[in-house]
Tab-separated table of C-alpha atoms in Angstrom:
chain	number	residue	atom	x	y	z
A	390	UNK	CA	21.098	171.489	71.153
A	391	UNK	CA	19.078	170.848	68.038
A	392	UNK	CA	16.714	167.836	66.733
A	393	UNK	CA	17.869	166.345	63.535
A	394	UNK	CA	18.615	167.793	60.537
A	395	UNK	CA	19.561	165.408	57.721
A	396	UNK	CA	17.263	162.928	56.024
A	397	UNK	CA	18.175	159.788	57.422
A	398	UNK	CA	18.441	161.907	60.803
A	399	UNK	CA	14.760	163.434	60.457
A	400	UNK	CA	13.437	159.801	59.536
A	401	UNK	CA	14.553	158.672	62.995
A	402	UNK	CA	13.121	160.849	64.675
A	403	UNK	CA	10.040	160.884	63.038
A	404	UNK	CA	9.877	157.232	64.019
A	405	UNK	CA	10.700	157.598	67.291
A	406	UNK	CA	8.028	157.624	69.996
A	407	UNK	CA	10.694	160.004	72.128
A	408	UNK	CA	12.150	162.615	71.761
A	409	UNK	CA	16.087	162.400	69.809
A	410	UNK	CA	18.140	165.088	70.099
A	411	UNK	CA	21.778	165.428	68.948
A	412	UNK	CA	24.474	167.716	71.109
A	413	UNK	CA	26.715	167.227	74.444
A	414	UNK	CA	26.042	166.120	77.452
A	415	UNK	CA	25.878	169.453	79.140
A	416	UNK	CA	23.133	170.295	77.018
A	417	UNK	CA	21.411	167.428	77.894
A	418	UNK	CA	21.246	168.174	81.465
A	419	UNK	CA	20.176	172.019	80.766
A	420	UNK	CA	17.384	170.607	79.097
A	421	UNK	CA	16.393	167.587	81.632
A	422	UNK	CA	16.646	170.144	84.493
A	423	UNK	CA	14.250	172.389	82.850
A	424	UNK	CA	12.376	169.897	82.061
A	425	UNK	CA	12.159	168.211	85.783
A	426	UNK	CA	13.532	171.098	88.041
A	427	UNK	CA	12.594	169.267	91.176
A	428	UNK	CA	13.866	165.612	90.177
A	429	UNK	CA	15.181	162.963	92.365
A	430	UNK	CA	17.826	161.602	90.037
A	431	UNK	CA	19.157	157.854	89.226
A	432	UNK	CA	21.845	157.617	87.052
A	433	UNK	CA	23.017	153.767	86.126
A	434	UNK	CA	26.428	153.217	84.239
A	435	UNK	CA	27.907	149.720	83.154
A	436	UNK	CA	31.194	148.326	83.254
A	437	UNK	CA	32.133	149.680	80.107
A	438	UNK	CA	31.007	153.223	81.317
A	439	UNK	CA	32.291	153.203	84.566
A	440	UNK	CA	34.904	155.989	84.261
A	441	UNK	CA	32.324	158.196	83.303
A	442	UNK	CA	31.231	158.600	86.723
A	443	UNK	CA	33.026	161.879	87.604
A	444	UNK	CA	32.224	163.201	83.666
A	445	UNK	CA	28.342	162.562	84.686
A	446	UNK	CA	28.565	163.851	88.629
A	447	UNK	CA	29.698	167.459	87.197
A	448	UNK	CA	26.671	167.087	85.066
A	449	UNK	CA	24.333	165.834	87.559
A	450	UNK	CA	25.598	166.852	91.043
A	451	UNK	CA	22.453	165.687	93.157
A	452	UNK	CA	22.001	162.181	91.376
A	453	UNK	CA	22.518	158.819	92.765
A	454	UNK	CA	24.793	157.050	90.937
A	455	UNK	CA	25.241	153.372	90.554
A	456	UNK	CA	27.319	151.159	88.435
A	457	UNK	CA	25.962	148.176	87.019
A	458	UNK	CA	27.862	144.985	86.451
A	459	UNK	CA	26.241	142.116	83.798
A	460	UNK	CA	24.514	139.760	86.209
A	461	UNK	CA	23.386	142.246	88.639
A	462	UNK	CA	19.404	141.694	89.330
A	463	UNK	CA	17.231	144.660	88.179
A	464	UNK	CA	15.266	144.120	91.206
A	465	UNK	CA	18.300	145.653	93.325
A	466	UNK	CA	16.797	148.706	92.034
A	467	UNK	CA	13.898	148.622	93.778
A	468	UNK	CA	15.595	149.192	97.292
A	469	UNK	CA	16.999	152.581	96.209
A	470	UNK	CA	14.840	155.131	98.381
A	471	UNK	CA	11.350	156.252	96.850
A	472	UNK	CA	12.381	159.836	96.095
A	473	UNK	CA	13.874	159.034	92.908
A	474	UNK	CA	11.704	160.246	89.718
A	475	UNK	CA	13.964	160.551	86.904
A	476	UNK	CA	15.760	157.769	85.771
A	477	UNK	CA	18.685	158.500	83.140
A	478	UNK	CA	21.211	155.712	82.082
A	479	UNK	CA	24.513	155.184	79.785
A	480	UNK	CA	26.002	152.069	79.208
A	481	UNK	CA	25.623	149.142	77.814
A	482	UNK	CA	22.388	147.459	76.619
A	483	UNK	CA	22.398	145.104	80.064
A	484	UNK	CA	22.040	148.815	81.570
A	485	UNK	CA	20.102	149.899	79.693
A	486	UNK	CA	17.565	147.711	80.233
A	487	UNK	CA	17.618	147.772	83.703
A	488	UNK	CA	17.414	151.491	83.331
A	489	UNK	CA	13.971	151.524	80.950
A	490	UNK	CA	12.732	147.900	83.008
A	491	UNK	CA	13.202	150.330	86.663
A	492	UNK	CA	11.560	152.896	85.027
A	493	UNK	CA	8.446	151.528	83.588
A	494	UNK	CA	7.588	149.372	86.597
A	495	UNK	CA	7.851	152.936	88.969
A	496	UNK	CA	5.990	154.881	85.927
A	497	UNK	CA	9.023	157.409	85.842
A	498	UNK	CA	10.426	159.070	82.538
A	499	UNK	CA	13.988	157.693	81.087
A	500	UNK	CA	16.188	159.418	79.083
A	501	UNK	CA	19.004	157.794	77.810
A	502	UNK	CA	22.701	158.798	76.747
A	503	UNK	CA	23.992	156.678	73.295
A	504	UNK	CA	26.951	154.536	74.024
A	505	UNK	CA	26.540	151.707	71.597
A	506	UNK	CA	25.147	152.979	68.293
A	507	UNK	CA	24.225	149.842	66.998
A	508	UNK	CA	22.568	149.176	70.041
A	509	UNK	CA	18.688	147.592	69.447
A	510	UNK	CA	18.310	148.363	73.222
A	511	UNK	CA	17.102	151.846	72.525
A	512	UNK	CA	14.151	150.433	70.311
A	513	UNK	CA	12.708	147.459	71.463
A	514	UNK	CA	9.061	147.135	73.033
A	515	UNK	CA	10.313	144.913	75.643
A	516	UNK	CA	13.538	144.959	78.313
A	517	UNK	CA	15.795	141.841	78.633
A	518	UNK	CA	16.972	141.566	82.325
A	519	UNK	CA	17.704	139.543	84.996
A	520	UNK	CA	15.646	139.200	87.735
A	521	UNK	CA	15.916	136.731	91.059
A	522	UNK	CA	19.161	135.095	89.721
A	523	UNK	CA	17.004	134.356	86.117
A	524	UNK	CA	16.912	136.118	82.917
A	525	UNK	CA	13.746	137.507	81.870
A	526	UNK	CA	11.737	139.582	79.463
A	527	UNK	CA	9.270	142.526	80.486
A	528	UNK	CA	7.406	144.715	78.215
A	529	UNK	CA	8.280	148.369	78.125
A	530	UNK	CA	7.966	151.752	76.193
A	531	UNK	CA	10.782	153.602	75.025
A	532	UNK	CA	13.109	156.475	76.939
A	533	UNK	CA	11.216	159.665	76.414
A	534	UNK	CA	14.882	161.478	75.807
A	535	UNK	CA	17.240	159.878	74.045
A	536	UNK	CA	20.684	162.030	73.713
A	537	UNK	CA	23.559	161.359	71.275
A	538	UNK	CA	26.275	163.618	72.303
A	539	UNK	CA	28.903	162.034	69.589
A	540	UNK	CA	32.025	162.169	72.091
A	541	UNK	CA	30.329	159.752	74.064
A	542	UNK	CA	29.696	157.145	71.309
A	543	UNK	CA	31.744	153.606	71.559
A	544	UNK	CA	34.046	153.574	68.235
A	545	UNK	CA	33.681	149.679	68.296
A	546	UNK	CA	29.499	150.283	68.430
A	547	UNK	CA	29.963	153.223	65.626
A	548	UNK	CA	31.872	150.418	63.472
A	549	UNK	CA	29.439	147.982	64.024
A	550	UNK	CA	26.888	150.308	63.081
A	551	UNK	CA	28.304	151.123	60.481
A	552	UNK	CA	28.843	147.588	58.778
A	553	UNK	CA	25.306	146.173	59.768
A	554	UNK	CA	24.063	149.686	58.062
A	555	UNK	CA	25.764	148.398	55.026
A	556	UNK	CA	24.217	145.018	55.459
A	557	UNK	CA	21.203	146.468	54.850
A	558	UNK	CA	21.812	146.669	51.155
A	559	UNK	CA	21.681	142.649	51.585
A	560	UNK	CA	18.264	142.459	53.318
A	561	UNK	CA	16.591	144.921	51.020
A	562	UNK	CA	18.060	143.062	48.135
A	563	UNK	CA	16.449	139.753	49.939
A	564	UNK	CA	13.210	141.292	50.954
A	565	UNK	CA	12.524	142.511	47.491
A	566	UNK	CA	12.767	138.759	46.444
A	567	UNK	CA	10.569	137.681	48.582
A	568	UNK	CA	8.642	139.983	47.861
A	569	UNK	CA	8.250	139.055	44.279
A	570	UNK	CA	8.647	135.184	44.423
A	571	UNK	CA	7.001	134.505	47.890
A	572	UNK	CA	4.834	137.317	48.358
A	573	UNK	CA	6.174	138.302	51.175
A	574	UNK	CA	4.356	141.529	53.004
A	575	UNK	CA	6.443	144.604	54.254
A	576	UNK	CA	5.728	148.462	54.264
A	577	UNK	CA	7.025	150.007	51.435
A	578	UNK	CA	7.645	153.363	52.338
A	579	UNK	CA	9.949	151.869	54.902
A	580	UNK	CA	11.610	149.719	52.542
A	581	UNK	CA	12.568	153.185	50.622
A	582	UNK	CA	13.811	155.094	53.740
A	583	UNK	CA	16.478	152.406	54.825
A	584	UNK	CA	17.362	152.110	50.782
A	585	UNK	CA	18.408	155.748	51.843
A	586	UNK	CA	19.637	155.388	55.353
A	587	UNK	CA	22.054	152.794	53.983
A	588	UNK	CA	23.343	155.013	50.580
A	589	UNK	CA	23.338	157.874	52.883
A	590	UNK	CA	25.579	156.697	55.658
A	591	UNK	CA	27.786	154.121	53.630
A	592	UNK	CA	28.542	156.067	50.977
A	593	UNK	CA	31.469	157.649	52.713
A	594	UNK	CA	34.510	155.185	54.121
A	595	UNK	CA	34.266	154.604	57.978
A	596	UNK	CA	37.222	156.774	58.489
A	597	UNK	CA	35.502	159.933	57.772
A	598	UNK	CA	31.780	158.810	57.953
A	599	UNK	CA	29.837	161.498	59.986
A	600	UNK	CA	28.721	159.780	63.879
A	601	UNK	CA	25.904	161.598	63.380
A	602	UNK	CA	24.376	159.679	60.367
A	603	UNK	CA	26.134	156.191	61.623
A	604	UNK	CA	24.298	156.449	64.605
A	605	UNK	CA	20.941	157.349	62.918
A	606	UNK	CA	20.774	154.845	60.353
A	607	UNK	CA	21.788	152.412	62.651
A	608	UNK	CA	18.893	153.462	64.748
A	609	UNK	CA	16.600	154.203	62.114
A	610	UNK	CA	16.672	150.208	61.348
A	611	UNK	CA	16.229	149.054	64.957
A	612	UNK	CA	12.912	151.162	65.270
A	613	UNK	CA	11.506	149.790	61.963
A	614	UNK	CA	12.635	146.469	63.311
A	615	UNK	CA	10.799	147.381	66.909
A	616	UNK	CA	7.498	148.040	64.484
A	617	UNK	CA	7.247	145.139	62.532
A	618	UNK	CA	9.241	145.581	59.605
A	619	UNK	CA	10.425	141.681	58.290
A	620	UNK	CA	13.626	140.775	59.892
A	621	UNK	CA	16.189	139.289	56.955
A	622	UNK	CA	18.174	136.503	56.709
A	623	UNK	CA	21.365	138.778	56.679
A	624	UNK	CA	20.331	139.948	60.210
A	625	UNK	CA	20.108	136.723	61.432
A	626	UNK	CA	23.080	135.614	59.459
A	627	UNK	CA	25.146	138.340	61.345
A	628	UNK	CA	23.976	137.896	64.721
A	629	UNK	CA	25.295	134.244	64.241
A	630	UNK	CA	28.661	135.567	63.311
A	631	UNK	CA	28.788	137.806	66.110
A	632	UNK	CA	28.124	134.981	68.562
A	633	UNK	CA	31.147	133.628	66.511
A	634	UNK	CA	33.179	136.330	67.989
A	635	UNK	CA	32.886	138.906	64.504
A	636	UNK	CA	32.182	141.789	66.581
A	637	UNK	CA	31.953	144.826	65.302
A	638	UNK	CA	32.106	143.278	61.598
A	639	UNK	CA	29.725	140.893	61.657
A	640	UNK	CA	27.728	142.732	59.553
A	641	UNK	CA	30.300	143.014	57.070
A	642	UNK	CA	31.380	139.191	57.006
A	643	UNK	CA	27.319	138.689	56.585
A	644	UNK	CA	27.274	141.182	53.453
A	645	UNK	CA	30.575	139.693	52.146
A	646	UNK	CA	29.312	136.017	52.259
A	647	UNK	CA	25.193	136.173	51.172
A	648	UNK	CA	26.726	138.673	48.238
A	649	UNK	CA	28.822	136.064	46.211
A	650	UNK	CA	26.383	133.667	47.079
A	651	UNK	CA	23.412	135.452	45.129
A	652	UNK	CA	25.674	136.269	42.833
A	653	UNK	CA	26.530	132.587	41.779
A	654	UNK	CA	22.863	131.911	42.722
A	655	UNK	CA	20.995	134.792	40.102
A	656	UNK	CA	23.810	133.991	37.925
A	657	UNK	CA	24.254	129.901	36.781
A	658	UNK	CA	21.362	128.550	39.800
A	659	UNK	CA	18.886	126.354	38.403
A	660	UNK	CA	16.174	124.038	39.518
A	661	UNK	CA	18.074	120.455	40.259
A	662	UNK	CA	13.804	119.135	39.772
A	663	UNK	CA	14.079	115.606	41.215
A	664	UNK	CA	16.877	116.386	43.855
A	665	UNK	CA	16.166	116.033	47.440
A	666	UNK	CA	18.017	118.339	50.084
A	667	UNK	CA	19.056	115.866	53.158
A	668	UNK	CA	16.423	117.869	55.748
A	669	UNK	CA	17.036	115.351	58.108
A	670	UNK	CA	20.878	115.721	58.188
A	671	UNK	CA	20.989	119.589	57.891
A	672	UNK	CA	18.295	119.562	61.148
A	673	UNK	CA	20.890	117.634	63.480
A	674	UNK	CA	23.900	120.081	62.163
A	675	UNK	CA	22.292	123.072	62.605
A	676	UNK	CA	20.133	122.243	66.019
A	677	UNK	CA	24.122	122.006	66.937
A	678	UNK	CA	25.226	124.961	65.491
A	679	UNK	CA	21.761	126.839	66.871
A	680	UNK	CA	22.275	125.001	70.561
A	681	UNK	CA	18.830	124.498	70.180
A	682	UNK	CA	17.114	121.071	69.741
A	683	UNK	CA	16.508	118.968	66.573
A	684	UNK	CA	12.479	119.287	67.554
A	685	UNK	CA	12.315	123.299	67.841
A	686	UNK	CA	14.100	123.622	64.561
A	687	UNK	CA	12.454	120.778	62.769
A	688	UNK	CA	8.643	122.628	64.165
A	689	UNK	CA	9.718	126.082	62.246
A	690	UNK	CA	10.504	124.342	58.779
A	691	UNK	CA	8.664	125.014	56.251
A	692	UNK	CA	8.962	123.051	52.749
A	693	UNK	CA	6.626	123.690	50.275
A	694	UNK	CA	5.215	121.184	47.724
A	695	UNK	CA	6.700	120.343	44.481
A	696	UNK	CA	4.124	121.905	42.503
A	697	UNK	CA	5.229	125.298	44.154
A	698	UNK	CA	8.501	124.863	43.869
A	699	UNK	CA	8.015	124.424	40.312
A	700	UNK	CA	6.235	127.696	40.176
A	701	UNK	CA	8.400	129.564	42.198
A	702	UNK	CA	11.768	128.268	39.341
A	703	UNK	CA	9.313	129.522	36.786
A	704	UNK	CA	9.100	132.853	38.558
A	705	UNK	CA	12.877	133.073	39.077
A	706	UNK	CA	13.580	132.648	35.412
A	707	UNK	CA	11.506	136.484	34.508
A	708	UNK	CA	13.371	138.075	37.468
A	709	UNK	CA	16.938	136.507	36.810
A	710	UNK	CA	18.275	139.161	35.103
A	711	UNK	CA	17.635	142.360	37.112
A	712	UNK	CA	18.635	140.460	40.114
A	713	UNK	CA	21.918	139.039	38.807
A	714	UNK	CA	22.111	143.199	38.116
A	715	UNK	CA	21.402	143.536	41.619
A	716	UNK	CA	23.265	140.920	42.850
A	717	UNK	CA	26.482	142.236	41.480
A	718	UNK	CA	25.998	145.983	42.672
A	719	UNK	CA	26.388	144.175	46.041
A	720	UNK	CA	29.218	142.198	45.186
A	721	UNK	CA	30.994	145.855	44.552
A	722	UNK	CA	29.598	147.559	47.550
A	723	UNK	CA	30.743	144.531	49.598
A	724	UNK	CA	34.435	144.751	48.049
A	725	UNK	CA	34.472	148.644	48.881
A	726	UNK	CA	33.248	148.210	52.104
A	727	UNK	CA	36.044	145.747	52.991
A	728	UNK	CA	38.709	147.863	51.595
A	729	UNK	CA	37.242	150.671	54.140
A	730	UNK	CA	37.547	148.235	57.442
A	731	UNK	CA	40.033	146.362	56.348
A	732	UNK	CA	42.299	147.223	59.610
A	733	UNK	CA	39.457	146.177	61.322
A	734	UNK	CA	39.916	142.736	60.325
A	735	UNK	CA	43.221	141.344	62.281
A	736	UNK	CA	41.419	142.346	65.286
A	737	UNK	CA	38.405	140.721	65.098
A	738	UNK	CA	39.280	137.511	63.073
A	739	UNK	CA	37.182	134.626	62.563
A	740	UNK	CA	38.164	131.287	61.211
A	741	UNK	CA	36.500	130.802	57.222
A	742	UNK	CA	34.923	127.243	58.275
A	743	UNK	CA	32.912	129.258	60.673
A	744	UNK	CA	31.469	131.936	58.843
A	745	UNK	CA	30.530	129.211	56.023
A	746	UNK	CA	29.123	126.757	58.429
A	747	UNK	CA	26.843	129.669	60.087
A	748	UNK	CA	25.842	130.749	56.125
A	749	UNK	CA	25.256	126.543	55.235
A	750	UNK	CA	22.593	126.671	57.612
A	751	UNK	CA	20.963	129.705	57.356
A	752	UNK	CA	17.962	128.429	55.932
A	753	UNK	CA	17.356	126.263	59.128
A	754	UNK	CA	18.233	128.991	61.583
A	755	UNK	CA	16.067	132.171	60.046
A	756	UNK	CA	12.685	131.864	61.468
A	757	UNK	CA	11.082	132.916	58.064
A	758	UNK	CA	10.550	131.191	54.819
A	759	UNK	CA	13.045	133.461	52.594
A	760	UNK	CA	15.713	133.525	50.106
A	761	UNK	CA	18.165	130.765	51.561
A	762	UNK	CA	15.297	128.251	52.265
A	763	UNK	CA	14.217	128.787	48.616
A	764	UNK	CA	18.020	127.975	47.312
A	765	UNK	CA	18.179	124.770	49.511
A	766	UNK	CA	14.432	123.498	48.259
A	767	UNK	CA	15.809	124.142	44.811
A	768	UNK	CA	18.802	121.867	45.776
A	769	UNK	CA	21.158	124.709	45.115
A	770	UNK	CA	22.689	125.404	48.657
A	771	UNK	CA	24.825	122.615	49.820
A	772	UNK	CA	28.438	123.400	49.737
């Protein structure tokens, strides 16, 4: 087993507060049993990863085994016996939390085998998980060991992956706006390593994209995400069109949708001066949309004066060009992506007046000031 070797693979893992290695399984437990020759072992699978259970056992012959289902209580956990001091999990994130949640509490190492590669699980400084009946968030550090054996990767998680990888194009596009027109901070060193995470893992169709690279970009992003690099309003736009039942393309639809609207945006947009957007009106759809309240979207708005707005048209007008440029170098990539999931599609369909209700109000549902909220304050996003 080796540590990474490509660039978007040795960026991960220079981000990562682990360890990330890339092999099989066996491997992995050469290593772990070298590592802690004297372990008592927990092993936690999901639903998902169920019929792994004799794969794992050959693997791990002394461990105790349990299989998770979704609304299982972490604290069940606590009432395995006290000998246990490794704690290794694969499955879904539900599991996976559980697994890093257990594991923090007791003070034990985790190490972790990849199922979902577009899992932000593996990343995040806190666990979600339930606990007496209620769903709850704890703060946690990451597995120490994190193995991606690429047999053991979901093909719906590498597609999804994949497509929010090439959604990244979008949010780099957006954050570089913001950047300009709203000053908005971000690192940009990491700004230039996903630019090349995304070229280097999208570049190929999804047929005959390497795992290996999927998997890292994918979690590449979710660590600079995890440190406090801006979220963009493509992310949020494609976790709304997953909840919309996208799946594993929701990053695509997302890419597909915010493309040929910059595009008309960067190419004809222009300050409608004494038009007011209906706030009021696009509150009470989206608070529906959001199933959140009218009051906790209203309290994140932000609308800035006229003078500003002013200012910011001004601005717009010296940067049109080399983002209309910009704009339409994702209108291609978006095409080309399509063409390479387009089997995807019939399986994971979602109706149009969906996906363009979820983009309409976009600029209510991103918690940041951005692009989106800019086009609506300029009275040009109201289709």
């Amino acid at each position: 087993m080796r540590l990474t070797d490509s660039s978007v693979q040795k960026m991960a893992q220079s981000k990562y507060q682990g360890e990330l290695f890339f092999g099989n399984a066996e491997e992995a437990g050469d290593i772990l049993a070298k590592k802690y020759p004297f372990a008592g072992v927990l092993l936690l699978l999901s639903l998902q990863t169920a019929d792994k259970f004799s794969f794992f056992r050959k693997i791990f012959p002394t461990a105790t085994v349990m299989v998770l289902l979704p609304r299982d209580g972490a604290e069940n956990l606590f009432a395995l016996p006290d000998d246990v001091s490794l704690v290794l999990c694969y499955g879904e994130d539900y599991a996976l939390f559980a697994a890093r949640y257990f594991a923090a509490v007791r003070g034990l190492p985790c190490a972790v085998f990849a199922y979902d590669a577009s899992s932000r699980a593996l990343a995040q400084g806190e666990t979600e998980v339930v606990v007496g009946g209620e769903a709850a968030r704890y703060p946690a550090k990451p597995a120490e060991y994190v193995f991606a054996d690429m047999t053991l990767l979901d093909k719906t998680g590498l597609l999804a992956a994949y497509t929010d990888t090439a959604l990244l194009r979008v949010s780099l596009f957006e954050l570089r706006f913001d950047g300009i027109i709203l000053q908005t901070a971000y690192d940009r060193e990491t700004y230039e390593e996903l630019s090349a995470a995304a070229a280097e893992c999208t570049d190929a169709p999804f047929a005959v994209a390497e795992r290996r690279k999927i998997f890292s970009a994918a979690f590449l992003a979710s660590l600079c995400r995890a440190q406090g690099f801006p979220k963009s309003e493509a992310e949020t736009l494609a976790e709304n069109y997953r909840r919309l039942g996208a799946g594993p393309l929701s990053g695509f639809y997302a890419m597909d949708k915010l493309s040929k609207v910059y595009n008309v945006f960067f190419t004809c947009g222009k300050y409608r001066k004494y038009y007011t957007p209906p706030y009021h009106a696009r509150i009470r759809q989206a608070a529906g949309l959001y199933k959140t309240s009218e009051e906790a979207l209203s309290a994140r708005q932000t609308v800035p004066p006229v003078e500003k707005l002013a200012l910011y048209a001004q601005v717009l007008e010296s940067v049109r060009a080399d983002f209309l440029s910009a704009s339409q170098e994702l209108l291609r990539r978006a095409a080309w992506i399509e063409d390479n999931v387009r089997e995807y599609k019939e399986k994971f369909p979602v109706e149009n007046r969906l996906l363009n209700a979820a983009l309409k109000y976009l600029p209510e549902g991103h918690a940041a000031y951005g692009l989106t909220a800019l086009m609506r304050d300029l009275g040009l996003f109201d289709f």
